[in-house]
XYZ file of N, CA and C in Angstrom:
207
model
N -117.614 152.566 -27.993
C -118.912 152.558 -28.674
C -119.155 151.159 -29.244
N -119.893 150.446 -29.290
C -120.268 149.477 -29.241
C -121.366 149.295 -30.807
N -121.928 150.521 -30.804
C -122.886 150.557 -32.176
C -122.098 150.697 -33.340
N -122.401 149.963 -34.409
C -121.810 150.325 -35.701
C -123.084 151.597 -36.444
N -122.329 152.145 -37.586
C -122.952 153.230 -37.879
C -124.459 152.540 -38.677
N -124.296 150.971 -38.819
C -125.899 150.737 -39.295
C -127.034 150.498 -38.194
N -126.282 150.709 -37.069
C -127.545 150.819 -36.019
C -127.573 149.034 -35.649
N -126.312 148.216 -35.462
C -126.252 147.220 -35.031
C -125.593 146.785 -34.550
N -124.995 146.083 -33.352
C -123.742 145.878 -32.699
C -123.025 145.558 -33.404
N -121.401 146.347 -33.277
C -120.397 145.659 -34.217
C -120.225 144.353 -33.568
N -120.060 143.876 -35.336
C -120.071 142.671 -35.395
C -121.224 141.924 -36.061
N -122.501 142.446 -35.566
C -123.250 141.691 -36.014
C -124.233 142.099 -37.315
N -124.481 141.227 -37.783
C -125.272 141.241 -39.511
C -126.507 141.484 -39.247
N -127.207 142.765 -40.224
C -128.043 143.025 -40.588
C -129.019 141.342 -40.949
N -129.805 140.879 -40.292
C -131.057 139.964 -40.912
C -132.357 140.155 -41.609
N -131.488 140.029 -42.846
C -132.407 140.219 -44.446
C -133.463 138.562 -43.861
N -134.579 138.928 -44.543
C -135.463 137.804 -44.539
C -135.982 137.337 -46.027
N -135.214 136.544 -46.439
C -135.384 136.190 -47.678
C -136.751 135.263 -47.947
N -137.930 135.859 -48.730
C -138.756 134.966 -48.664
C -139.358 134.684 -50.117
N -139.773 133.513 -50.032
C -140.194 132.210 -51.615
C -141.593 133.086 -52.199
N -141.651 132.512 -53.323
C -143.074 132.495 -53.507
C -144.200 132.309 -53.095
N -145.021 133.018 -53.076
C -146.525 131.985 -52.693
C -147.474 131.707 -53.667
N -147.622 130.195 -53.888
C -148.742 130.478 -55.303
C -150.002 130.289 -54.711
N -151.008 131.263 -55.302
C -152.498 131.460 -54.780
C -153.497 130.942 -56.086
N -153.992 129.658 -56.140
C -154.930 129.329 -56.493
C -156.100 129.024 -55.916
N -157.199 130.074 -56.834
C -158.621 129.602 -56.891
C -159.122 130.880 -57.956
N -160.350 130.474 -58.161
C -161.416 130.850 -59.018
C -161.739 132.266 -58.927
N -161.482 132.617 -57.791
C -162.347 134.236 -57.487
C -160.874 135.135 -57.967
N -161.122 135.567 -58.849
C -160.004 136.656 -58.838
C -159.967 137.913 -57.838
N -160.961 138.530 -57.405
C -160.620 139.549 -56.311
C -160.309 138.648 -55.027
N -160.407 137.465 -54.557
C -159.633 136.920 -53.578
C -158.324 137.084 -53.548
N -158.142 136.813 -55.167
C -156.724 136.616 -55.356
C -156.025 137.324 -54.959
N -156.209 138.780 -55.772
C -155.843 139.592 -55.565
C -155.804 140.284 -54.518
N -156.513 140.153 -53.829
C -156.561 140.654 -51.863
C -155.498 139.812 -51.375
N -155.584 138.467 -51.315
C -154.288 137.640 -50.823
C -153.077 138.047 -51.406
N -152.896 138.425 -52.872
C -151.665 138.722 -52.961
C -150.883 140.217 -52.813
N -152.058 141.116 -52.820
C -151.567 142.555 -51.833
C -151.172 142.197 -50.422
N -152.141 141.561 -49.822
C -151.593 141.398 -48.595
C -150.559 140.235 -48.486
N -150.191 139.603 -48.981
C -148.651 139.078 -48.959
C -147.223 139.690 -49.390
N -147.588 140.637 -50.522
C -146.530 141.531 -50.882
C -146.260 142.626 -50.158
N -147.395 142.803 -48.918
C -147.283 144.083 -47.946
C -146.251 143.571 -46.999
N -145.898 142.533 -46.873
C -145.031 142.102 -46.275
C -143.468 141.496 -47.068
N -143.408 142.032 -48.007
C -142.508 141.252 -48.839
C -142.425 139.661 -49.477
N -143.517 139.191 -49.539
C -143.525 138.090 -50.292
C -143.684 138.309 -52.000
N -143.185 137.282 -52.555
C -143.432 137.136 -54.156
C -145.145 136.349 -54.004
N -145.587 136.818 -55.198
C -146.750 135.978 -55.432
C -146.952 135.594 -56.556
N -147.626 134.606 -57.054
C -147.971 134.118 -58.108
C -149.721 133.377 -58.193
N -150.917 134.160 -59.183
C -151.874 133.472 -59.302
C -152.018 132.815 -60.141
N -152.980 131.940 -59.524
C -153.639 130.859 -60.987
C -155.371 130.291 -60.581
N -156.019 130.985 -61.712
C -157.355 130.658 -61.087
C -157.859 129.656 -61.399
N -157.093 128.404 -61.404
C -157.514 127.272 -61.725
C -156.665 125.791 -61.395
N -156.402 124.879 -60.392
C -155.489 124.233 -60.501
C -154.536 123.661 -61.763
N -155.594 123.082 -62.336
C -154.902 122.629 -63.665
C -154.186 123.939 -64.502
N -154.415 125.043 -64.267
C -153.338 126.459 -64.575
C -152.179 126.029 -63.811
N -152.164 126.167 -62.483
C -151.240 125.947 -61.758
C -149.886 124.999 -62.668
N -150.784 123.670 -62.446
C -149.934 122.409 -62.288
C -149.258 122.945 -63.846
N -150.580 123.288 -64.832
C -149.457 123.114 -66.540
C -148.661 124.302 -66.346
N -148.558 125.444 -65.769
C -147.331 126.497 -65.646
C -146.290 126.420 -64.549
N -146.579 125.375 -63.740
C -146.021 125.064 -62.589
C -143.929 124.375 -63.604
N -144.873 123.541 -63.984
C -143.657 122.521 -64.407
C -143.247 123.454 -65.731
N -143.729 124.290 -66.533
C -142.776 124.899 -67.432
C -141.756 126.167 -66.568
N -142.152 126.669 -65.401
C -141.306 128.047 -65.119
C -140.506 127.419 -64.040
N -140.564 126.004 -63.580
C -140.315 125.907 -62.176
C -140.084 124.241 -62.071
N -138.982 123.728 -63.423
C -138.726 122.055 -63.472
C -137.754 121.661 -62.912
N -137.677 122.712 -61.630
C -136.455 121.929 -60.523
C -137.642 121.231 -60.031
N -138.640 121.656 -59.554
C -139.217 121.309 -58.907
C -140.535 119.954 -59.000
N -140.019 119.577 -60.403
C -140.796 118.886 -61.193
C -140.937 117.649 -59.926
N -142.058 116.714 -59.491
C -141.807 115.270 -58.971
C -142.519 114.691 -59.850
N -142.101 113.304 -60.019
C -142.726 112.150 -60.934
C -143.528 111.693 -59.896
């Protein structure tokens, strides 16, 4: 038998798809919110901000790995 009992050839690993955030800025909040149902229907994280300058000033307090000068 060749199948393992998770329904994958022994041996081989289950492929989890690990996926990032997406941040969705703009102004229309029911956009938003449509884009970010339909990204979480697929397993994505989301994050809105209806305003860039939201973005950028919460960007660098939750997320200062990512800070660039």
């Amino acid at each position: 038998d060749t199948m393992a009992t998770s329904g994958f050839p022994r041996g081989a690993q289950s492929q989890q798809t690990t996926r990032g955030t997406v941040f969705i800025v703009d102004d229309d909040a029911d956009l938003c919110d449509a884009i970010a149902n339909l990204l979480k229907s697929v397993d994505c994280r989301t994050e809105i901000f209806h305003s860039a300058q939201e973005f950028l000033e919460n960007f660098d307090k939750c997320y200062p790995q990512f800070h660039q000068c």
